[in-house]
Rosetta silent file (secondary structure, phi, psi, omega in degrees, C-alpha in Angstrom):
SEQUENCE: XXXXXXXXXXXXXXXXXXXXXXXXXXXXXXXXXXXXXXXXXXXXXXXXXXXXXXXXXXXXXXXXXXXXXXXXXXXXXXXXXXXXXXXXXX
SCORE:     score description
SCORE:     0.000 S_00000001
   1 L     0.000  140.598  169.724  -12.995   -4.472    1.706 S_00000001
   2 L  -109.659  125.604  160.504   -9.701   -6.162    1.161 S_00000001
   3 L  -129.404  128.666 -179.765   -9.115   -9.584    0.524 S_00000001
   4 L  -134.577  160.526  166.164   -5.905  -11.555    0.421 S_00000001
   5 L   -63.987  132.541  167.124   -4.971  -15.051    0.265 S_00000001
   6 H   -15.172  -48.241 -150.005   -3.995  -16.664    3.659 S_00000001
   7 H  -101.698   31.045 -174.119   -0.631  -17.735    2.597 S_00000001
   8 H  -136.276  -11.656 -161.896   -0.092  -14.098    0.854 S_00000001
   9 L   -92.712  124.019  177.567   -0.575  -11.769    3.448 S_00000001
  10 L  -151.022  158.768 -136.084    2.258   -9.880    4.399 S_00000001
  11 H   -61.646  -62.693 -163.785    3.210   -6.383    5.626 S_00000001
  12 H   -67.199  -17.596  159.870    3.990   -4.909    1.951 S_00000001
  13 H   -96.892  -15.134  161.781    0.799   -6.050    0.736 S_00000001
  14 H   -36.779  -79.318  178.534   -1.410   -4.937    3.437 S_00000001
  15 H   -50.500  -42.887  161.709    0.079   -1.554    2.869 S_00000001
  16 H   -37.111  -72.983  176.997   -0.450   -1.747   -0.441 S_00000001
  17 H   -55.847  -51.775 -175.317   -4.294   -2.689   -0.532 S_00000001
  18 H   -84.834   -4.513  138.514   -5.019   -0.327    1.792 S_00000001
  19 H   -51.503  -21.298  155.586   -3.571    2.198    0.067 S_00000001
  20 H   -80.737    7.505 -177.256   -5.906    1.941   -2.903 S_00000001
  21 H   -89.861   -2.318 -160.895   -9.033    2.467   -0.315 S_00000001
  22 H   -93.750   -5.280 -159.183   -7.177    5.563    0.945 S_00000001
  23 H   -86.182  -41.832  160.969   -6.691    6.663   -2.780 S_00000001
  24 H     1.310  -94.793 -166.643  -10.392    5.847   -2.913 S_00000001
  25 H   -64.325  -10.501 -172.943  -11.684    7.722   -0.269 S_00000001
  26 H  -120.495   23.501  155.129   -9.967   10.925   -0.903 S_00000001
  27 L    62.726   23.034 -162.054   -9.701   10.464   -4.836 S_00000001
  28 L  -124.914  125.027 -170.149   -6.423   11.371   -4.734 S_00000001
  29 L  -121.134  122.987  174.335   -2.912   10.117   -6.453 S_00000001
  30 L   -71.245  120.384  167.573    0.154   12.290   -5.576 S_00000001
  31 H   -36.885  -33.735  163.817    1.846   13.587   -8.671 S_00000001
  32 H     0.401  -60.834 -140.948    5.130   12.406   -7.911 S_00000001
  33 H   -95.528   -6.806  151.493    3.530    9.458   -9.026 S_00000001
  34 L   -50.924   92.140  174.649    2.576   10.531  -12.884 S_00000001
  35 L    93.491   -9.923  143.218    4.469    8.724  -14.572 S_00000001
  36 L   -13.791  143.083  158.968    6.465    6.795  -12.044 S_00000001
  37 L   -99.526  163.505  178.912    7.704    3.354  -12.122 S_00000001
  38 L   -70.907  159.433 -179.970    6.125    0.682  -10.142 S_00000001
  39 L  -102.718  -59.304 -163.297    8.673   -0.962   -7.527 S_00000001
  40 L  -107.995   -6.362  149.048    6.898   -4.504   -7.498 S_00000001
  41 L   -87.249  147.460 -170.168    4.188   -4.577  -10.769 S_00000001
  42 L   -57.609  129.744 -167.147    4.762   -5.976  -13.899 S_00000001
  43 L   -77.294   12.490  176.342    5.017   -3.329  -16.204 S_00000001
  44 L   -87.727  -17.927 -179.195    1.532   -4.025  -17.992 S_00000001
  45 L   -99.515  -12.690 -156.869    0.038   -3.589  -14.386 S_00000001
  46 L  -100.957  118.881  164.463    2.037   -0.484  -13.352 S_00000001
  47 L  -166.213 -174.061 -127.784    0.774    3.528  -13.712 S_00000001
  48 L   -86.959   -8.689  133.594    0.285    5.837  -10.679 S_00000001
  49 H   -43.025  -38.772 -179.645   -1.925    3.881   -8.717 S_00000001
  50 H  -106.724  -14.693  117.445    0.392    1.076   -8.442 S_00000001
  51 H     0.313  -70.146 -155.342    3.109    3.060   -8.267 S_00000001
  52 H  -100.402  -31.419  159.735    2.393    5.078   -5.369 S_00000001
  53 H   -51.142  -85.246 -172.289    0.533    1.808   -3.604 S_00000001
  54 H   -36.908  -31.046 -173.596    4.073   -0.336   -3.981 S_00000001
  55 H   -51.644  -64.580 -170.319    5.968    2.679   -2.474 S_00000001
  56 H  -104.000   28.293   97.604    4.062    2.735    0.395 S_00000001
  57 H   -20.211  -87.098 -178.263    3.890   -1.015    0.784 S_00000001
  58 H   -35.608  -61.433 -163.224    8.004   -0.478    0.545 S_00000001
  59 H   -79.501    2.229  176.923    7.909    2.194    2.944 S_00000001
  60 H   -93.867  -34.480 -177.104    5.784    0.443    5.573 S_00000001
  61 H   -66.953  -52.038 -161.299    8.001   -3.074    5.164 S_00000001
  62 L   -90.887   -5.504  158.787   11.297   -0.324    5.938 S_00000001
  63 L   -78.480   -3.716 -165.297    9.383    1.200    9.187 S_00000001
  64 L    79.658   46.788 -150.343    8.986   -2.142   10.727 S_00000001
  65 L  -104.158  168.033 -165.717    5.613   -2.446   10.018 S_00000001
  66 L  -147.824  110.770 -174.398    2.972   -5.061   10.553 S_00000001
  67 H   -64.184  -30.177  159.146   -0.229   -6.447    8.883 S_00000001
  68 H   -55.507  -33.298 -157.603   -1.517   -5.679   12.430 S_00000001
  69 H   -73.451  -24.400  169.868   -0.191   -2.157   12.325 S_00000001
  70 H   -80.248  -12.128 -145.347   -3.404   -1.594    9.356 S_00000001
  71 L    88.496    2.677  171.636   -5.616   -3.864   11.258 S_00000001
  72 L  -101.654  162.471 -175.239   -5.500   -6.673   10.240 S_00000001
  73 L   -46.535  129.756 -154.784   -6.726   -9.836   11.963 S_00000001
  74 L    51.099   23.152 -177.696   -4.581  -12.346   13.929 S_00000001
  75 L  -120.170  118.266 -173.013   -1.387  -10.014   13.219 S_00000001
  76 L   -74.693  139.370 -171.593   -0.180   -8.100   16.803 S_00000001
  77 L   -84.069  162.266 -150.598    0.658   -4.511   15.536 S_00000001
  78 L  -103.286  -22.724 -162.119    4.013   -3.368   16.336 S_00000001
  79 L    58.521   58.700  155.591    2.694    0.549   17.032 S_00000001
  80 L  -101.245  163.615 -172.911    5.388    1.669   14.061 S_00000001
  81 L   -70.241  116.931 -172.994    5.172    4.645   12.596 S_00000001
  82 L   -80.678  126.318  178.791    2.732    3.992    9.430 S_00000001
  83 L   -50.763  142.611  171.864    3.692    6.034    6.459 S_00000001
  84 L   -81.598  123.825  159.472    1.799    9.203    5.399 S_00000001
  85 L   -73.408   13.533  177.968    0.574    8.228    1.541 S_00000001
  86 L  -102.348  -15.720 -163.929    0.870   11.847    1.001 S_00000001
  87 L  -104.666  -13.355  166.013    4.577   11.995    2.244 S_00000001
  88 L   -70.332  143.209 -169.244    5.963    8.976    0.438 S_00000001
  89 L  -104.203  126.794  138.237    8.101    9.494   -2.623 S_00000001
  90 L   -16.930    0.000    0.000    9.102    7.882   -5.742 S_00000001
């Protein structure tokens, strides 16, 4: 489950959260991302989870993206193309 504050939710954080369930369910961090820097944590928050989450945050915000386009509630999805976490990049 994801939870964000009301007044917080936007596209690059959507994308973000639900990128750690996807790292979740498949247990999986792309190497790229070993050692990576984070785009938007602080570096005391940032190694290859948060890394590879902000990317593809970043890369959903430069598709035209939507907190609808994930599902979430009250947001109309745009139908953009949602980034592959396996195909995003450093």
């Amino acid at each position: 489950m994801i939870r964000i504050e009301s007044g917080q939710v936007s596209t690059r954080m959507v994308a973000h959260e639900v990128t750690h369930l996807w790292q979740q369910r498949h247990y999986l961090i792309p190497a790229a991302f070993l050692g990576a820097a984070c785009l938007r944590q602080p570096a005391w928050n940032c190694n290859a989870l948060e890394a590879h989450a902000d990317a593809v945050g970043e890369a959903a915000v430069m598709a035209g993206c939507s907190p609808g386009d994930f599902g979430w509630p009250g947001w109309a999805p745009t139908d953009c193309p949602l980034p592959d976490p396996l195909a995003v990049r450093p």
